């Protein structure tokens, strides 16, 4: 008999929309948490309509909504509020991303939620956090990518700041939120009491940018845009191969930098005094890029990767999703998996985030239709047919 998944028995109410909050709930669901997705009856999570769709079914939602039961509930209606409180009394975690003050306006703030369930962890995910001068501003991950300093250091030196073409800040915040939830639950094991998690999307991305605040505080240093180059080491860039493909090379370690220069036929550069440090090599990136770039340009991508592998030097092909789907390393790890879906049939998507040897996670189903589990969840909660009818009459379902 298989051991229960590590988060089995944990109940999560996902009230959030779009990406950071819902993705955090997805990560918890992947390892056994029971996640109930609560959506407005007439305004479902916008991720259902984001990006490409097949047969009218949004594909992004199939990923973001996996392992979640779906329930419709209008929290602004008296019946919806009362039903949410009944659900919260049975839950361990509530994840929401309404603008600060919205839950309080509906009398569903921490005071009311903790009154029905003192062990609850209320997780609030917003662009700017629950207080401060920007707290009530509307905000998305894009603003965090701009405010944090990420865009300022991304792009070529003489080009505009560059935003990522995907939800980077939201995704980083989702990982941080899942960690925050588990941290709060660990504290509950000691204290017996829940608490509020305040996650501002502008903060996790700032953390992963590294020591910029320390550099500025101690040295007045402001990191500039350097394109694909690094101020800390070289060679570090993307290079075009003879067959029109691209590869990325990194030489963060001194020994790897030396192997690369031996491989590309320039061992003489290793003896230069400046070559002995990453900063020295970065200051001579033009010289190193020329040597590496010319050698790579004379060979196909496969030849380059093979030669670097034999030399134990660091290289990777620049892959698009077509390459990812056929990459042998991803295949060996099982990174892309197939999920059978009643609406669309077999679906390929990213697997769970990491592997556990004894209690692995799994994808039990892909994102379900809007409100598919409303009646089942509320019946399990103890609502009678008459109560369900009254909620429908009110417009709360």
mmCIF file of C-alpha atoms in Angstrom:
data_model
loop_
_atom_site.group_PDB
_atom_site.id
_atom_site.type_symbol
_atom_site.label_atom_id
_atom_site.label_comp_id
_atom_site.label_asym_id
_atom_site.label_seq_id
_atom_site.Cartn_x
_atom_site.Cartn_y
_atom_site.Cartn_z
ATOM 1 C CA UNK A 1 0.000 0.000 0.000
ATOM 2 C CA UNK A 2 1.325 3.429 -0.959
ATOM 3 C CA UNK A 3 2.037 5.850 1.867
ATOM 4 C CA UNK A 4 -0.250 8.903 2.066
ATOM 5 C CA UNK A 5 1.075 12.003 0.359
ATOM 6 C CA UNK A 6 2.818 14.403 2.745
ATOM 7 C CA UNK A 7 0.041 17.018 2.721
ATOM 8 C CA UNK A 8 -2.820 14.511 2.830
ATOM 9 C CA UNK A 9 -5.496 15.729 5.231
ATOM 10 C CA UNK A 10 -4.702 19.419 4.676
ATOM 11 C CA UNK A 11 -7.667 21.422 3.364
ATOM 12 C CA UNK A 12 -6.966 24.610 1.385
ATOM 13 C CA UNK A 13 -9.544 27.137 0.182
ATOM 14 C CA UNK A 14 -8.205 28.923 -2.905
ATOM 15 C CA UNK A 15 -10.079 32.225 -3.236
ATOM 16 C CA UNK A 16 -7.356 33.876 -5.323
ATOM 17 C CA UNK A 17 -7.319 34.671 -9.047
ATOM 18 C CA UNK A 18 -4.715 34.689 -11.786
ATOM 19 C CA UNK A 19 -1.327 33.425 -10.807
ATOM 20 C CA UNK A 20 0.611 33.871 -7.558
ATOM 21 C CA UNK A 21 -2.040 32.751 -5.065
ATOM 22 C CA UNK A 22 -3.597 30.031 -7.240
ATOM 23 C CA UNK A 23 -0.192 28.605 -8.190
ATOM 24 C CA UNK A 24 0.759 28.371 -4.515
ATOM 25 C CA UNK A 25 -2.432 26.359 -3.957
ATOM 26 C CA UNK A 26 -1.544 24.152 -6.938
ATOM 27 C CA UNK A 27 1.854 23.369 -5.406
ATOM 28 C CA UNK A 28 0.165 22.317 -2.169
ATOM 29 C CA UNK A 29 -2.369 20.205 -4.043
ATOM 30 C CA UNK A 30 0.372 18.400 -5.944
ATOM 31 C CA UNK A 31 1.521 16.838 -2.681
ATOM 32 C CA UNK A 32 -1.840 15.759 -1.376
ATOM 33 C CA UNK A 33 -3.629 18.804 0.020
ATOM 34 C CA UNK A 34 -7.342 18.942 -0.719
ATOM 35 C CA UNK A 35 -7.688 22.224 -2.594
ATOM 36 C CA UNK A 36 -11.120 23.743 -3.128
ATOM 37 C CA UNK A 37 -11.106 26.502 -5.727
ATOM 38 C CA UNK A 38 -13.755 29.120 -4.903
ATOM 39 C CA UNK A 39 -14.743 31.289 -7.876
ATOM 40 C CA UNK A 40 -17.397 33.924 -8.480
ATOM 41 C CA UNK A 41 -20.445 32.407 -10.214
ATOM 42 C CA UNK A 42 -20.320 34.911 -13.092
ATOM 43 C CA UNK A 43 -16.654 35.932 -13.029
ATOM 44 C CA UNK A 44 -14.406 32.861 -12.939
ATOM 45 C CA UNK A 45 -10.657 33.017 -12.448
ATOM 46 C CA UNK A 46 -9.377 35.018 -15.470
ATOM 47 C CA UNK A 47 -6.673 32.374 -16.027
ATOM 48 C CA UNK A 48 -9.428 30.262 -17.616
ATOM 49 C CA UNK A 49 -9.385 32.725 -20.495
ATOM 50 C CA UNK A 50 -5.668 33.536 -20.631
ATOM 51 C CA UNK A 51 -3.639 32.387 -23.619
ATOM 52 C CA UNK A 52 -4.546 29.754 -26.196
ATOM 53 C CA UNK A 53 -7.659 27.596 -25.870
ATOM 54 C CA UNK A 54 -8.745 24.346 -27.485
ATOM 55 C CA UNK A 55 -12.424 23.755 -28.253
ATOM 56 C CA UNK A 56 -13.192 26.778 -26.077
ATOM 57 C CA UNK A 57 -11.337 25.337 -23.078
ATOM 58 C CA UNK A 58 -8.473 27.441 -21.690
ATOM 59 C CA UNK A 59 -5.264 25.439 -21.542
ATOM 60 C CA UNK A 60 -3.519 27.565 -18.909
ATOM 61 C CA UNK A 61 -6.288 26.701 -16.479
ATOM 62 C CA UNK A 62 -5.717 22.985 -17.053
ATOM 63 C CA UNK A 63 -2.261 23.467 -15.478
ATOM 64 C CA UNK A 64 -3.128 26.044 -12.815
ATOM 65 C CA UNK A 65 -6.338 24.284 -11.782
ATOM 66 C CA UNK A 66 -4.962 20.781 -11.493
ATOM 67 C CA UNK A 67 -5.716 18.803 -8.329
ATOM 68 C CA UNK A 68 -8.424 21.349 -7.361
ATOM 69 C CA UNK A 69 -12.131 20.866 -6.823
ATOM 70 C CA UNK A 70 -14.086 23.817 -8.188
ATOM 71 C CA UNK A 71 -16.858 25.630 -6.330
ATOM 72 C CA UNK A 72 -18.808 28.793 -7.180
ATOM 73 C CA UNK A 73 -19.690 31.234 -4.431
ATOM 74 C CA UNK A 74 -20.430 34.969 -4.405
ATOM 75 C CA UNK A 75 -18.802 36.141 -1.197
ATOM 76 C CA UNK A 76 -20.572 39.503 -1.330
ATOM 77 C CA UNK A 77 -23.969 37.840 -0.834
ATOM 78 C CA UNK A 78 -25.118 37.040 2.716
ATOM 79 C CA UNK A 79 -25.565 33.385 1.834
ATOM 80 C CA UNK A 80 -22.174 33.259 0.161
ATOM 81 C CA UNK A 81 -20.538 34.833 3.205
ATOM 82 C CA UNK A 82 -22.215 32.381 5.570
ATOM 83 C CA UNK A 83 -21.228 29.428 3.389
ATOM 84 C CA UNK A 84 -17.628 30.590 3.192
ATOM 85 C CA UNK A 85 -17.475 30.790 6.986
ATOM 86 C CA UNK A 86 -18.799 27.221 7.200
ATOM 87 C CA UNK A 87 -16.102 26.112 4.758
ATOM 88 C CA UNK A 88 -13.408 28.044 6.633
ATOM 89 C CA UNK A 89 -14.376 26.273 9.833
ATOM 90 C CA UNK A 90 -13.322 22.987 8.158
ATOM 91 C CA UNK A 91 -10.168 24.320 6.466
ATOM 92 C CA UNK A 92 -6.519 24.648 7.416
ATOM 93 C CA UNK A 93 -5.574 27.363 4.919
ATOM 94 C CA UNK A 94 -7.340 30.151 3.040
ATOM 95 C CA UNK A 95 -5.438 31.798 0.168
ATOM 96 C CA UNK A 96 -6.810 35.104 -1.154
ATOM 97 C CA UNK A 97 -5.563 38.001 -3.248
ATOM 98 C CA UNK A 98 -8.312 40.606 -3.003
ATOM 99 C CA UNK A 99 -7.258 44.193 -2.629
ATOM 100 C CA UNK A 100 -6.660 44.954 1.092
ATOM 101 C CA UNK A 101 -9.922 45.698 2.842
ATOM 102 C CA UNK A 102 -12.140 43.703 0.473
ATOM 103 C CA UNK A 103 -12.623 40.689 2.753
ATOM 104 C CA UNK A 104 -13.214 43.053 5.653
ATOM 105 C CA UNK A 105 -15.893 44.857 3.629
ATOM 106 C CA UNK A 106 -17.707 41.521 3.359
ATOM 107 C CA UNK A 107 -17.182 40.785 7.081
ATOM 108 C CA UNK A 108 -14.827 37.964 6.119
ATOM 109 C CA UNK A 109 -11.589 39.354 7.515
ATOM 110 C CA UNK A 110 -9.230 37.731 9.989
ATOM 111 C CA UNK A 111 -11.486 38.564 12.930
ATOM 112 C CA UNK A 112 -14.430 36.667 11.478
ATOM 113 C CA UNK A 113 -12.419 33.788 10.002
ATOM 114 C CA UNK A 114 -10.343 33.173 13.126
ATOM 115 C CA UNK A 115 -13.502 33.317 15.242
ATOM 116 C CA UNK A 116 -14.906 30.249 13.450
ATOM 117 C CA UNK A 117 -11.488 28.567 13.184
ATOM 118 C CA UNK A 118 -8.635 29.721 15.460
ATOM 119 C CA UNK A 119 -6.264 27.224 13.772
ATOM 120 C CA UNK A 120 -6.758 28.733 10.325
ATOM 121 C CA UNK A 121 -3.837 30.141 8.317
ATOM 122 C CA UNK A 122 -5.103 33.096 6.273
ATOM 123 C CA UNK A 123 -2.702 33.723 3.410
ATOM 124 C CA UNK A 124 -2.993 37.118 1.757
ATOM 125 C CA UNK A 125 -1.151 37.551 -1.545
ATOM 126 C CA UNK A 126 -1.161 41.054 -3.026
ATOM 127 C CA UNK A 127 1.140 43.157 -5.165
ATOM 128 C CA UNK A 128 2.260 45.499 -2.383
ATOM 129 C CA UNK A 129 1.258 43.864 0.902
ATOM 130 C CA UNK A 130 -1.446 44.727 3.418
ATOM 131 C CA UNK A 131 -0.143 48.137 4.519
ATOM 132 C CA UNK A 132 1.981 51.030 3.311
ATOM 133 C CA UNK A 133 1.333 53.838 0.819
ATOM 134 C CA UNK A 134 0.823 51.505 -2.172
ATOM 135 C CA UNK A 135 -1.226 48.811 -0.425
ATOM 136 C CA UNK A 136 -4.557 49.689 -2.041
ATOM 137 C CA UNK A 137 -3.198 50.194 -5.538
ATOM 138 C CA UNK A 138 -4.146 47.611 -8.162
ATOM 139 C CA UNK A 139 -1.086 45.612 -9.048
ATOM 140 C CA UNK A 140 0.252 42.645 -10.981
ATOM 141 C CA UNK A 141 3.539 40.790 -11.221
ATOM 142 C CA UNK A 142 4.671 43.064 -14.041
ATOM 143 C CA UNK A 143 4.818 45.965 -11.607
ATOM 144 C CA UNK A 144 6.926 43.879 -9.236
ATOM 145 C CA UNK A 145 9.334 43.046 -12.048
ATOM 146 C CA UNK A 146 9.693 46.784 -12.677
ATOM 147 C CA UNK A 147 9.830 47.979 -9.044
ATOM 148 C CA UNK A 148 12.204 45.321 -7.726
ATOM 149 C CA UNK A 149 15.120 46.202 -9.992
ATOM 150 C CA UNK A 150 14.731 43.151 -12.224
ATOM 151 C CA UNK A 151 13.795 45.096 -15.373
ATOM 152 C CA UNK A 152 16.520 47.660 -14.721
ATOM 153 C CA UNK A 153 19.270 45.025 -15.014
ATOM 154 C CA UNK A 154 17.674 43.015 -17.835
ATOM 155 C CA UNK A 155 18.449 43.773 -21.482
ATOM 156 C CA UNK A 156 21.331 45.201 -23.456
ATOM 157 C CA UNK A 157 23.199 48.224 -22.051
ATOM 158 C CA UNK A 158 21.950 50.566 -24.765
ATOM 159 C CA UNK A 159 18.417 49.147 -24.936
ATOM 160 C CA UNK A 160 15.328 49.744 -22.804
ATOM 161 C CA UNK A 161 14.769 47.847 -19.560
ATOM 162 C CA UNK A 162 13.246 44.459 -20.374
ATOM 163 C CA UNK A 163 10.259 42.723 -18.789
ATOM 164 C CA UNK A 164 10.015 38.915 -18.882
ATOM 165 C CA UNK A 165 7.460 37.464 -21.342
ATOM 166 C CA UNK A 166 5.853 35.348 -18.613
ATOM 167 C CA UNK A 167 4.728 35.696 -14.992
ATOM 168 C CA UNK A 168 8.138 35.663 -13.326
ATOM 169 C CA UNK A 169 7.335 37.680 -10.199
ATOM 170 C CA UNK A 170 4.032 35.853 -9.726
ATOM 171 C CA UNK A 171 5.725 32.474 -10.015
ATOM 172 C CA UNK A 172 8.474 33.367 -7.556
ATOM 173 C CA UNK A 173 5.817 34.693 -5.169
ATOM 174 C CA UNK A 174 3.851 31.445 -5.538
ATOM 175 C CA UNK A 175 6.871 29.406 -4.463
ATOM 176 C CA UNK A 176 7.436 31.766 -1.544
ATOM 177 C CA UNK A 177 3.756 31.601 -0.598
ATOM 178 C CA UNK A 178 3.732 27.801 -0.493
ATOM 179 C CA UNK A 179 6.812 27.978 1.746
ATOM 180 C CA UNK A 180 5.136 30.602 3.937
ATOM 181 C CA UNK A 181 2.005 28.456 4.329
ATOM 182 C CA UNK A 182 4.026 25.440 5.412
ATOM 183 C CA UNK A 183 6.033 27.598 7.809
ATOM 184 C CA UNK A 184 2.836 28.920 9.398
ATOM 185 C CA UNK A 185 1.466 25.377 9.659
ATOM 186 C CA UNK A 186 4.687 24.253 11.359
ATOM 187 C CA UNK A 187 4.256 27.075 13.877
ATOM 188 C CA UNK A 188 0.665 25.953 14.444
ATOM 189 C CA UNK A 189 1.952 22.528 15.456
ATOM 190 C CA UNK A 190 3.727 24.215 18.384
ATOM 191 C CA UNK A 191 1.211 26.900 19.321
ATOM 192 C CA UNK A 192 -2.099 25.338 18.289
ATOM 193 C CA UNK A 193 -3.093 28.644 16.703
ATOM 194 C CA UNK A 194 -3.278 29.928 13.155
ATOM 195 C CA UNK A 195 -2.061 33.287 11.895
ATOM 196 C CA UNK A 196 -2.040 35.646 8.914
ATOM 197 C CA UNK A 197 0.542 35.365 6.123
ATOM 198 C CA UNK A 198 1.134 38.698 4.357
ATOM 199 C CA UNK A 199 2.848 38.044 1.015
ATOM 200 C CA UNK A 200 3.739 41.068 -1.138
ATOM 201 C CA UNK A 201 4.633 40.046 -4.693
ATOM 202 C CA UNK A 202 7.228 42.835 -4.869
ATOM 203 C CA UNK A 203 9.360 41.167 -2.174
ATOM 204 C CA UNK A 204 10.298 37.579 -3.222
ATOM 205 C CA UNK A 205 11.640 38.722 -6.597
ATOM 206 C CA UNK A 206 13.803 41.287 -4.805
ATOM 207 C CA UNK A 207 15.216 38.495 -2.656
ATOM 208 C CA UNK A 208 16.223 36.346 -5.631
ATOM 209 C CA UNK A 209 17.970 39.294 -7.306
ATOM 210 C CA UNK A 210 20.827 38.785 -4.859
ATOM 211 C CA UNK A 211 22.975 41.258 -2.928
ATOM 212 C CA UNK A 212 22.018 44.460 -4.769
ATOM 213 C CA UNK A 213 20.926 46.301 -1.581
ATOM 214 C CA UNK A 214 24.160 45.315 0.183
ATOM 215 C CA UNK A 215 26.253 46.435 -2.771
ATOM 216 C CA UNK A 216 24.471 49.776 -2.845
ATOM 217 C CA UNK A 217 24.566 50.230 0.941
ATOM 218 C CA UNK A 218 28.248 49.438 1.297
ATOM 219 C CA UNK A 219 29.699 50.603 -2.026
ATOM 220 C CA UNK A 220 27.093 52.789 -3.706
ATOM 221 C CA UNK A 221 27.166 50.258 -6.539
ATOM 222 C CA UNK A 222 24.148 50.119 -8.875
ATOM 223 C CA UNK A 223 24.122 47.039 -11.087
ATOM 224 C CA UNK A 224 23.843 48.040 -14.763
ATOM 225 C CA UNK A 225 22.298 46.196 -17.689
ATOM 226 C CA UNK A 226 24.902 43.917 -19.266
ATOM 227 C CA UNK A 227 22.838 41.852 -21.704
ATOM 228 C CA UNK A 228 23.792 38.190 -21.471
ATOM 229 C CA UNK A 229 27.111 39.031 -19.880
ATOM 230 C CA UNK A 230 27.882 39.021 -16.170
ATOM 231 C CA UNK A 231 29.916 41.483 -14.152
ATOM 232 C CA UNK A 232 31.168 38.592 -12.054
ATOM 233 C CA UNK A 233 32.637 36.169 -14.582
ATOM 234 C CA UNK A 234 33.353 35.486 -18.240
ATOM 235 C CA UNK A 235 32.947 33.929 -20.701
ATOM 236 C CA UNK A 236 29.199 34.036 -20.024
ATOM 237 C CA UNK A 237 27.008 34.629 -23.035
ATOM 238 C CA UNK A 238 24.947 33.076 -25.802
ATOM 239 C CA UNK A 239 26.741 32.170 -29.018
ATOM 240 C CA UNK A 240 25.447 31.229 -32.470
ATOM 241 C CA UNK A 241 26.490 27.921 -33.986
ATOM 242 C CA UNK A 242 27.242 27.076 -37.604
ATOM 243 C CA UNK A 243 23.772 25.601 -38.142
ATOM 244 C CA UNK A 244 21.994 28.717 -36.875
ATOM 245 C CA UNK A 245 21.239 27.454 -33.367
ATOM 246 C CA UNK A 246 22.318 29.071 -30.113
ATOM 247 C CA UNK A 247 24.142 27.804 -27.054
ATOM 248 C CA UNK A 248 24.691 29.337 -23.629
ATOM 249 C CA UNK A 249 28.103 29.154 -21.961
ATOM 250 C CA UNK A 250 28.895 29.853 -18.324
ATOM 251 C CA UNK A 251 32.275 29.934 -16.595
ATOM 252 C CA UNK A 252 31.457 30.797 -12.998
ATOM 253 C CA UNK A 253 34.251 28.525 -11.758
ATOM 254 C CA UNK A 254 37.907 29.228 -12.541
ATOM 255 C CA UNK A 255 38.554 25.607 -13.542
ATOM 256 C CA UNK A 256 35.672 25.673 -16.037
ATOM 257 C CA UNK A 257 36.901 28.937 -17.547
ATOM 258 C CA UNK A 258 40.330 27.353 -18.077
ATOM 259 C CA UNK A 259 38.830 24.249 -19.715
ATOM 260 C CA UNK A 260 36.802 26.412 -22.095
ATOM 261 C CA UNK A 261 39.829 28.381 -23.234
ATOM 262 C CA UNK A 262 41.820 25.168 -23.732
ATOM 263 C CA UNK A 263 38.933 23.756 -25.776
ATOM 264 C CA UNK A 264 38.579 26.778 -28.052
ATOM 265 C CA UNK A 265 42.322 26.902 -28.735
ATOM 266 C CA UNK A 266 43.338 29.875 -26.583
ATOM 267 C CA UNK A 267 45.270 28.462 -23.609
ATOM 268 C CA UNK A 268 47.479 31.545 -23.857
ATOM 269 C CA UNK A 269 44.730 33.671 -22.324
ATOM 270 C CA UNK A 270 44.791 31.560 -19.156
ATOM 271 C CA UNK A 271 48.246 32.959 -18.371
ATOM 272 C CA UNK A 272 47.041 36.563 -18.485
ATOM 273 C CA UNK A 273 47.076 38.096 -14.964
ATOM 274 C CA UNK A 274 43.460 39.236 -15.302
ATOM 275 C CA UNK A 275 42.235 35.711 -16.086
ATOM 276 C CA UNK A 276 42.752 34.560 -12.501
ATOM 277 C CA UNK A 277 39.555 36.198 -11.168
ATOM 278 C CA UNK A 278 35.948 36.299 -12.328
ATOM 279 C CA UNK A 279 35.905 40.091 -12.200
ATOM 280 C CA UNK A 280 39.118 40.216 -14.233
ATOM 281 C CA UNK A 281 37.669 37.953 -16.886
ATOM 282 C CA UNK A 282 34.439 39.981 -16.937
ATOM 283 C CA UNK A 283 36.480 43.134 -17.587
ATOM 284 C CA UNK A 284 37.953 41.405 -20.666
ATOM 285 C CA UNK A 285 34.708 39.854 -21.884
ATOM 286 C CA UNK A 286 35.214 41.215 -25.424
ATOM 287 C CA UNK A 287 38.438 39.229 -25.791
ATOM 288 C CA UNK A 288 36.938 36.041 -24.359
ATOM 289 C CA UNK A 289 33.682 36.330 -26.285
ATOM 290 C CA UNK A 290 35.582 36.731 -29.531
ATOM 291 C CA UNK A 291 37.671 33.618 -28.897
ATOM 292 C CA UNK A 292 34.729 31.485 -27.784
ATOM 293 C CA UNK A 293 32.318 32.881 -30.359
ATOM 294 C CA UNK A 294 34.610 32.187 -33.336
ATOM 295 C CA UNK A 295 35.188 28.586 -32.256
ATOM 296 C CA UNK A 296 31.474 27.942 -31.728
ATOM 297 C CA UNK A 297 30.476 29.646 -34.976
ATOM 298 C CA UNK A 298 32.534 27.096 -36.923
ATOM 299 C CA UNK A 299 30.649 24.096 -35.501
ATOM 300 C CA UNK A 300 27.094 22.799 -35.308
ATOM 301 C CA UNK A 301 25.141 22.868 -32.079
ATOM 302 C CA UNK A 302 25.533 19.137 -31.545
ATOM 303 C CA UNK A 303 29.280 19.335 -32.182
ATOM 304 C CA UNK A 304 29.643 22.188 -29.701
ATOM 305 C CA UNK A 305 27.637 20.479 -26.973
ATOM 306 C CA UNK A 306 29.506 17.212 -27.467
ATOM 307 C CA UNK A 307 32.918 18.893 -27.326
ATOM 308 C CA UNK A 308 32.042 20.891 -24.219
ATOM 309 C CA UNK A 309 30.733 17.759 -22.530
ATOM 310 C CA UNK A 310 33.956 15.877 -23.226
ATOM 311 C CA UNK A 311 35.961 18.825 -21.891
ATOM 312 C CA UNK A 312 33.769 18.987 -18.765
ATOM 313 C CA UNK A 313 32.919 22.600 -19.563
ATOM 314 C CA UNK A 314 29.494 24.167 -18.960
ATOM 315 C CA UNK A 315 27.221 24.592 -21.969
ATOM 316 C CA UNK A 316 23.530 24.188 -22.794
ATOM 317 C CA UNK A 317 21.568 24.582 -25.996
ATOM 318 C CA UNK A 318 19.097 27.461 -26.066
ATOM 319 C CA UNK A 319 15.880 25.470 -26.348
ATOM 320 C CA UNK A 320 12.301 26.384 -27.128
ATOM 321 C CA UNK A 321 9.378 24.297 -25.956
ATOM 322 C CA UNK A 322 9.723 21.915 -28.919
ATOM 323 C CA UNK A 323 13.229 21.044 -27.774
ATOM 324 C CA UNK A 324 12.150 20.764 -24.140
ATOM 325 C CA UNK A 325 9.480 18.201 -25.043
ATOM 326 C CA UNK A 326 12.108 15.913 -26.628
ATOM 327 C CA UNK A 327 15.079 16.639 -24.355
ATOM 328 C CA UNK A 328 16.505 13.360 -22.955
ATOM 329 C CA UNK A 329 17.344 14.832 -19.533
ATOM 330 C CA UNK A 330 13.815 16.130 -19.016
ATOM 331 C CA UNK A 331 12.551 12.750 -20.229
ATOM 332 C CA UNK A 332 14.731 10.904 -17.716
ATOM 333 C CA UNK A 333 13.445 13.094 -14.879
ATOM 334 C CA UNK A 334 9.830 12.766 -15.986
ATOM 335 C CA UNK A 335 9.561 16.566 -16.026
ATOM 336 C CA UNK A 336 6.803 16.520 -18.641
ATOM 337 C CA UNK A 337 3.963 14.138 -17.889
ATOM 338 C CA UNK A 338 0.669 13.204 -19.522
ATOM 339 C CA UNK A 339 -2.632 13.697 -17.716
ATOM 340 C CA UNK A 340 -5.921 12.231 -18.966
ATOM 341 C CA UNK A 341 -8.596 14.908 -19.068
ATOM 342 C CA UNK A 342 -12.340 14.294 -19.593
ATOM 343 C CA UNK A 343 -12.701 17.463 -21.684
ATOM 344 C CA UNK A 344 -9.623 17.361 -23.897
ATOM 345 C CA UNK A 345 -8.167 13.869 -23.606
ATOM 346 C CA UNK A 346 -4.451 13.324 -22.891
ATOM 347 C CA UNK A 347 -2.655 16.548 -21.905
ATOM 348 C CA UNK A 348 1.097 17.086 -21.586
ATOM 349 C CA UNK A 349 2.132 19.423 -18.767
ATOM 350 C CA UNK A 350 4.906 20.020 -16.254
ATOM 351 C CA UNK A 351 5.066 17.354 -13.558
ATOM 352 C CA UNK A 352 5.168 18.079 -9.822
ATOM 353 C CA UNK A 353 7.969 20.414 -8.808
ATOM 354 C CA UNK A 354 10.319 17.924 -7.119
ATOM 355 C CA UNK A 355 10.687 14.235 -6.366
ATOM 356 C CA UNK A 356 10.282 12.664 -2.917
ATOM 357 C CA UNK A 357 11.580 9.118 -2.539
ATOM 358 C CA UNK A 358 8.969 7.894 -0.045
ATOM 359 C CA UNK A 359 5.898 10.117 -0.471
ATOM 360 C CA UNK A 360 5.934 11.530 -4.014
ATOM 361 C CA UNK A 361 3.434 14.044 -5.293
ATOM 362 C CA UNK A 362 1.119 13.360 -8.205
ATOM 363 C CA UNK A 363 -1.272 15.033 -10.606
ATOM 364 C CA UNK A 364 -4.650 13.475 -9.956
ATOM 365 C CA UNK A 365 -6.553 15.541 -12.529
ATOM 366 C CA UNK A 366 -6.195 18.656 -14.663
ATOM 367 C CA UNK A 367 -8.175 21.852 -14.114
ATOM 368 C CA UNK A 368 -11.889 21.135 -13.880
ATOM 369 C CA UNK A 369 -14.810 23.111 -15.341
ATOM 370 C CA UNK A 370 -16.081 26.204 -13.558
ATOM 371 C CA UNK A 371 -18.176 25.153 -10.562
ATOM 372 C CA UNK A 372 -17.984 21.442 -11.360
ATOM 373 C CA UNK A 373 -17.856 20.397 -7.699
ATOM 374 C CA UNK A 374 -20.147 22.998 -6.135
ATOM 375 C CA UNK A 375 -22.981 20.684 -5.206
ATOM 376 C CA UNK A 376 -20.691 17.852 -4.069
ATOM 377 C CA UNK A 377 -18.531 20.056 -1.829
ATOM 378 C CA UNK A 378 -21.458 21.851 -0.220
ATOM 379 C CA UNK A 379 -23.394 18.633 0.299
ATOM 380 C CA UNK A 380 -20.339 17.148 2.028
ATOM 381 C CA UNK A 381 -20.276 20.303 4.153
ATOM 382 C CA UNK A 382 -23.783 19.456 5.343
ATOM 383 C CA UNK A 383 -25.936 21.838 3.317
ATOM 384 C CA UNK A 384 -29.388 20.497 2.566
ATOM 385 C CA UNK A 385 -31.086 20.605 -0.845
ATOM 386 C CA UNK A 386 -33.262 23.421 0.486
ATOM 387 C CA UNK A 387 -30.195 25.442 1.503
ATOM 388 C CA UNK A 388 -28.592 24.889 -1.888
ATOM 389 C CA UNK A 389 -31.798 26.030 -3.565
ATOM 390 C CA UNK A 390 -31.882 29.165 -1.401
ATOM 391 C CA UNK A 391 -28.277 29.996 -2.324
ATOM 392 C CA UNK A 392 -29.081 29.610 -6.012
ATOM 393 C CA UNK A 393 -32.160 31.819 -5.649
ATOM 394 C CA UNK A 394 -29.996 34.470 -3.960
ATOM 395 C CA UNK A 395 -27.415 34.281 -6.745
ATOM 396 C CA UNK A 396 -24.713 33.174 -4.340
ATOM 397 C CA UNK A 397 -23.919 30.025 -6.377
#
